[in-house]
XYZ file of C-alpha atoms in Angstrom:
316
model
C -0.539 0.310 0.017
C 2.711 2.300 0.899
C 4.773 1.184 -2.565
C 1.114 2.274 -4.348
C 0.705 5.663 -2.562
C 4.289 6.772 -3.193
C 3.858 5.704 -6.902
C 0.666 7.734 -7.508
C 2.532 10.995 -4.855
C 5.390 10.623 -7.876
C 3.062 10.594 -10.775
C 1.277 13.468 -9.531
C 3.754 15.290 -9.016
C 5.414 14.851 -12.736
C 1.892 15.644 -13.661
C 2.023 18.921 -11.850
C 5.609 19.927 -13.146
C 4.429 19.141 -16.470
C 1.104 21.334 -15.748
C 3.185 24.122 -14.524
C 5.445 24.213 -17.207
C 2.586 24.342 -20.332
C 1.113 27.029 -18.231
C 4.093 28.934 -18.711
C 5.205 28.505 -21.827
C 1.916 28.913 -23.406
C 1.065 31.896 -21.258
C 4.516 33.719 -21.913
C 4.714 32.357 -25.271
C 1.208 34.329 -26.479
C 2.055 37.667 -24.391
C 4.025 38.675 -27.690
C 1.067 39.026 -29.730
C -0.860 40.535 -26.818
C 1.427 43.242 -27.051
C 1.120 43.905 -30.799
C -2.770 44.334 -29.648
C -2.288 47.225 -27.141
C 0.048 49.154 -30.002
C -1.782 52.047 -31.222
C -3.736 55.183 -29.925
C -2.342 54.932 -26.595
C 1.372 55.278 -26.517
C 4.005 52.508 -25.597
C 4.993 54.123 -22.703
C 1.227 54.516 -21.220
C 0.588 51.095 -22.457
C 3.102 49.782 -20.277
C 2.427 51.449 -17.173
C -1.435 50.333 -17.474
C 0.131 46.416 -17.597
C 2.016 47.035 -14.486
C -0.186 49.289 -12.332
C -3.083 46.803 -12.583
C -0.790 44.041 -11.798
C 1.201 45.712 -9.538
C -1.748 46.751 -7.370
C -3.863 42.916 -7.486
C -0.136 41.326 -6.616
C -0.005 43.419 -3.583
C -3.070 43.563 -2.492
C -3.148 39.975 -3.187
C -0.067 39.006 -0.905
C -1.617 41.328 1.574
C -4.949 39.556 2.384
C -3.286 36.111 2.076
C -0.513 37.326 4.548
C 2.792 36.820 2.404
C 3.518 40.136 1.766
C 7.042 40.750 3.421
C 7.841 43.877 4.779
C 11.636 44.707 3.216
C 14.012 46.466 5.588
C 14.975 49.767 3.388
C 18.132 48.968 2.556
C 16.713 45.899 0.445
C 14.321 48.541 -1.085
C 17.080 49.930 -3.412
C 17.793 46.771 -5.221
C 13.667 45.758 -5.518
C 13.875 49.444 -7.285
C 16.489 47.968 -9.548
C 14.765 44.590 -10.502
C 11.491 47.025 -11.571
C 13.784 49.047 -13.350
C 15.279 45.750 -15.472
C 12.171 43.572 -15.065
C 8.906 45.837 -15.231
C 9.560 48.717 -16.619
C 12.811 49.773 -19.394
C 12.849 46.211 -20.863
C 9.225 45.852 -21.919
C 9.628 49.812 -23.359
C 12.135 48.140 -25.364
C 10.171 45.246 -26.223
C 6.521 47.462 -27.007
C 7.927 49.192 -29.191
C 10.034 46.811 -30.848
C 6.613 45.063 -32.039
C 6.068 48.034 -33.980
C 8.633 47.608 -36.406
C 9.031 43.539 -36.589
C 6.421 40.738 -35.540
C 6.166 39.471 -32.129
C 6.954 36.249 -32.966
C 10.621 37.326 -33.728
C 11.074 39.605 -30.927
C 10.201 36.388 -28.660
C 13.171 34.372 -30.565
C 15.640 37.242 -29.757
C 13.594 37.587 -25.540
C 14.957 33.473 -26.274
C 18.676 34.709 -26.129
C 18.160 35.660 -22.365
C 20.067 32.091 -21.390
C 22.905 33.327 -23.320
C 23.087 36.837 -21.822
C 22.327 35.136 -18.491
C 25.259 32.829 -18.614
C 27.703 36.444 -19.867
C 26.407 38.842 -16.727
C 26.807 35.667 -14.211
C 30.343 35.693 -15.469
C 31.224 38.885 -14.885
C 28.859 40.149 -12.105
C 29.297 36.552 -9.946
C 32.264 35.158 -11.633
C 30.472 32.028 -12.202
C 32.580 30.027 -14.569
C 31.256 29.871 -18.846
C 30.925 26.320 -20.035
C 32.314 25.443 -23.613
C 28.770 24.871 -24.572
C 28.145 28.780 -24.155
C 30.527 29.658 -26.908
C 28.451 26.904 -29.147
C 25.014 28.399 -28.333
C 26.007 31.631 -29.173
C 26.543 30.900 -32.558
C 24.038 28.601 -33.302
C 21.338 31.364 -31.764
C 23.393 33.848 -33.886
C 23.564 32.145 -36.859
C 19.758 31.501 -36.263
C 19.087 35.059 -35.948
C 20.589 36.510 -39.406
C 18.816 33.215 -41.254
C 15.676 34.268 -39.431
C 16.017 38.348 -40.268
C 17.656 37.324 -43.716
C 14.749 39.014 -45.590
C 14.897 42.171 -43.484
C 18.984 42.463 -43.650
C 19.681 41.543 -47.459
C 18.631 43.133 -50.334
C 19.825 46.673 -52.484
C 19.141 48.510 -49.036
C 19.082 48.041 -45.049
C 16.083 47.936 -43.911
C 16.110 50.299 -41.298
C 13.325 49.355 -39.280
C 14.355 46.117 -39.395
C 17.221 47.383 -37.468
C 15.395 49.378 -35.355
C 13.499 45.924 -34.207
C 16.264 43.672 -33.982
C 18.136 46.823 -31.748
C 15.414 47.432 -29.321
C 14.422 43.454 -28.419
C 18.236 42.838 -27.857
C 18.493 45.417 -25.599
C 15.038 44.534 -23.580
C 16.759 40.999 -23.773
C 19.779 42.755 -22.004
C 17.410 44.494 -19.008
C 15.851 41.268 -18.586
C 18.916 39.477 -18.482
C 20.009 42.353 -15.862
C 16.845 41.933 -14.298
C 17.406 38.054 -13.614
C 20.878 39.378 -11.740
C 19.013 41.470 -9.869
C 16.652 39.155 -8.667
C 19.299 36.475 -8.349
C 20.921 38.726 -5.748
C 17.508 39.470 -3.767
C 16.902 35.844 -3.303
C 20.089 35.382 -1.696
C 19.492 38.244 0.572
C 16.434 36.004 2.034
C 13.820 38.514 -0.325
C 10.830 35.584 -1.609
C 10.236 35.962 -4.939
C 6.697 36.414 -4.961
C 6.864 39.516 -2.613
C 10.118 41.254 -4.612
C 8.255 40.916 -7.485
C 5.015 42.742 -6.457
C 7.265 45.433 -4.927
C 9.050 45.445 -8.060
C 6.059 45.820 -9.955
C 4.826 48.721 -7.912
C 8.083 50.297 -8.253
C 8.168 49.775 -12.021
C 4.887 50.739 -12.395
C 5.830 54.503 -10.629
C 9.172 54.634 -12.858
C 7.256 54.606 -15.908
C 5.104 56.786 -14.352
C 7.479 59.404 -13.834
C 8.707 58.934 -17.117
C 5.327 59.733 -18.920
C 5.210 62.936 -16.105
C 8.989 63.997 -17.527
C 8.385 62.949 -21.539
C 5.406 65.244 -21.185
C 3.302 62.212 -22.471
C -0.240 62.164 -22.581
C -1.831 59.815 -19.884
C -4.412 58.417 -21.515
C -7.024 56.249 -20.629
C -7.401 52.355 -22.055
C -8.756 52.429 -25.594
C -11.611 50.071 -27.311
C -12.040 46.625 -26.211
C -9.532 44.760 -27.562
C -7.132 47.021 -25.570
C -8.971 46.049 -22.989
C -8.720 42.458 -23.363
C -4.356 42.611 -24.495
C -4.201 44.456 -20.320
C -5.901 41.916 -18.875
C -4.270 39.407 -20.097
C -0.646 40.705 -19.903
C -1.559 42.040 -16.330
C -3.437 38.868 -14.870
C -1.878 36.007 -16.486
C 1.220 37.446 -18.457
C 2.371 39.503 -15.240
C 0.969 37.706 -12.151
C 0.485 33.602 -13.141
C 3.240 33.413 -15.485
C 5.352 34.668 -13.122
C 3.777 32.764 -10.506
C 4.117 29.417 -12.407
C 7.770 29.736 -13.535
C 8.552 30.400 -9.935
C 6.830 27.396 -8.604
C 8.634 25.561 -11.558
C 11.886 27.248 -10.083
C 11.007 25.383 -6.542
C 9.979 21.855 -7.992
C 12.839 21.714 -10.519
C 15.525 24.043 -10.338
C 16.668 27.262 -12.286
C 18.349 25.132 -14.654
C 15.356 22.892 -16.048
C 12.521 25.351 -15.238
C 14.489 28.118 -17.730
C 14.475 25.765 -20.474
C 10.556 26.645 -20.840
C 12.698 29.739 -22.868
C 13.435 27.311 -25.596
C 9.554 26.888 -26.218
C 8.034 30.430 -26.318
C 9.383 31.479 -29.614
C 7.100 28.230 -31.053
C 4.504 29.430 -29.866
C 5.017 33.561 -29.833
C 5.559 32.683 -33.917
C 2.561 30.669 -33.913
C 0.662 33.137 -32.906
C 2.424 35.654 -34.708
C 1.640 33.583 -38.163
C -2.223 33.265 -37.425
C -2.726 36.966 -36.488
C -0.212 38.949 -38.142
C 0.818 37.410 -41.334
C 4.670 36.214 -40.790
C 5.175 33.567 -43.274
C 6.809 29.973 -42.729
C 9.243 30.243 -45.259
C 12.350 27.434 -45.705
C 14.985 30.337 -44.472
C 13.128 30.870 -41.135
C 12.373 27.561 -40.403
C 15.819 26.661 -40.731
C 16.785 29.772 -37.907
C 14.171 29.225 -35.791
C 15.883 25.886 -35.842
C 19.275 26.991 -35.328
C 17.909 28.925 -32.264
C 16.206 26.574 -30.579
C 18.871 24.782 -30.635
C 20.953 27.393 -29.425
C 19.177 27.664 -26.174
C 18.663 24.082 -25.277
C 22.339 23.832 -25.329
C 22.358 25.747 -23.089
C 20.586 23.367 -20.761
C 21.781 19.576 -21.673
C 22.428 17.729 -18.522
C 26.903 18.233 -18.263
C 27.990 14.509 -18.643
C 29.180 13.137 -15.759
C 32.540 11.145 -15.476
C 32.059 7.362 -15.374
C 33.366 6.210 -11.728
C 36.393 4.129 -12.087
C 36.094 0.904 -9.883
C 38.270 0.505 -7.142
C 42.025 -1.387 -7.675
C 42.387 -4.604 -5.687
C 45.505 -2.972 -4.164
C 43.516 -0.030 -2.494
C 39.882 -2.771 -1.304
C-alpha cells in the first residue's frame, strides 16, 4: 500500500510539473501577440504603465490579503527598485517599441537568447564559469537570427525599421538579463521572489509614471475592447500567473530545468504571429528557428558526468 501511494505521489508530482511547464510556456509564448494588440492610439509608455500598475495593484493587494506580503528592510528596497527598472519597466519599453518594427514572434525569438545573456552576465557579475557549450550556443543562436532576419537584412538596401526592431529587442533582453541577476541577488538576501516581484512591479509602474510626466506623454485611458482584453491578459496572465507558475517551477525543478521553458516560447509566439500578424514560415525562417532553439537547448543539456572508476585491488 505504501509503495502504491509513493508511486501515485511521484506520478502526481510529474503531472504537476508538466502542468506548470505547459502553463508558463503557453502564457509567456502568447504575451507577444497581446503586446502587439496593445499598440495603437495609446503611447507605448502609457501601455506599459497600464500593464504593471494593474498587475502591481492586484498582486500587492492579493499577497497582503493572504498574509504573504513580506515587509522589507529599507536598505533592500533599492535592489527591488533596480529589479523593477530592469524587469518591469525599461525592458518592456524596449519590447513594446520593437513590436512596432518587427513581428512579435521574432521579438520572442530574440528574447529566448536571454539564456546566453545570463551566462555572460553571471560570469561578469558573480564569477560563474562560462561553459564551452555557451560558445556553441552563441554561435547557433547568432546563425539562427541571421536566417530569420535575412529578408529584412538583405537586398539592395538595409531595412532600417528591421534594424531598429532587432536593436530594441536585444536591448530589452539585456535589461531582462540584468533583472535576472538582481533577482538572484535579492533571493540570496532572503527576499521572497513573490514579494520582490510584487514590490518590483509597483516600483516599475512608478518609474514609468515618472517617465511619462518627464516626457510630457499624455496619460490616456485604455482605448477599445481589444486593448482592454490585451491589458487584462498581460497583467493577470502574463505578469501575475506567468511569474507565479514559473517561480513554482523553479522551486520544484531548479533554475536550470525551469529555464528550459524559454526554449519553447518562440515556437508558440511564432505560431501566434502566423495566425494574427501574417508571419510566413519560409524555409529559411524554419532553419533559423531550428538553429536558435538548438542554441538555447545546448545551454541546458545536462552535463556529462565522468564515469566512476572501480577501486583497484591494492586499495581494497
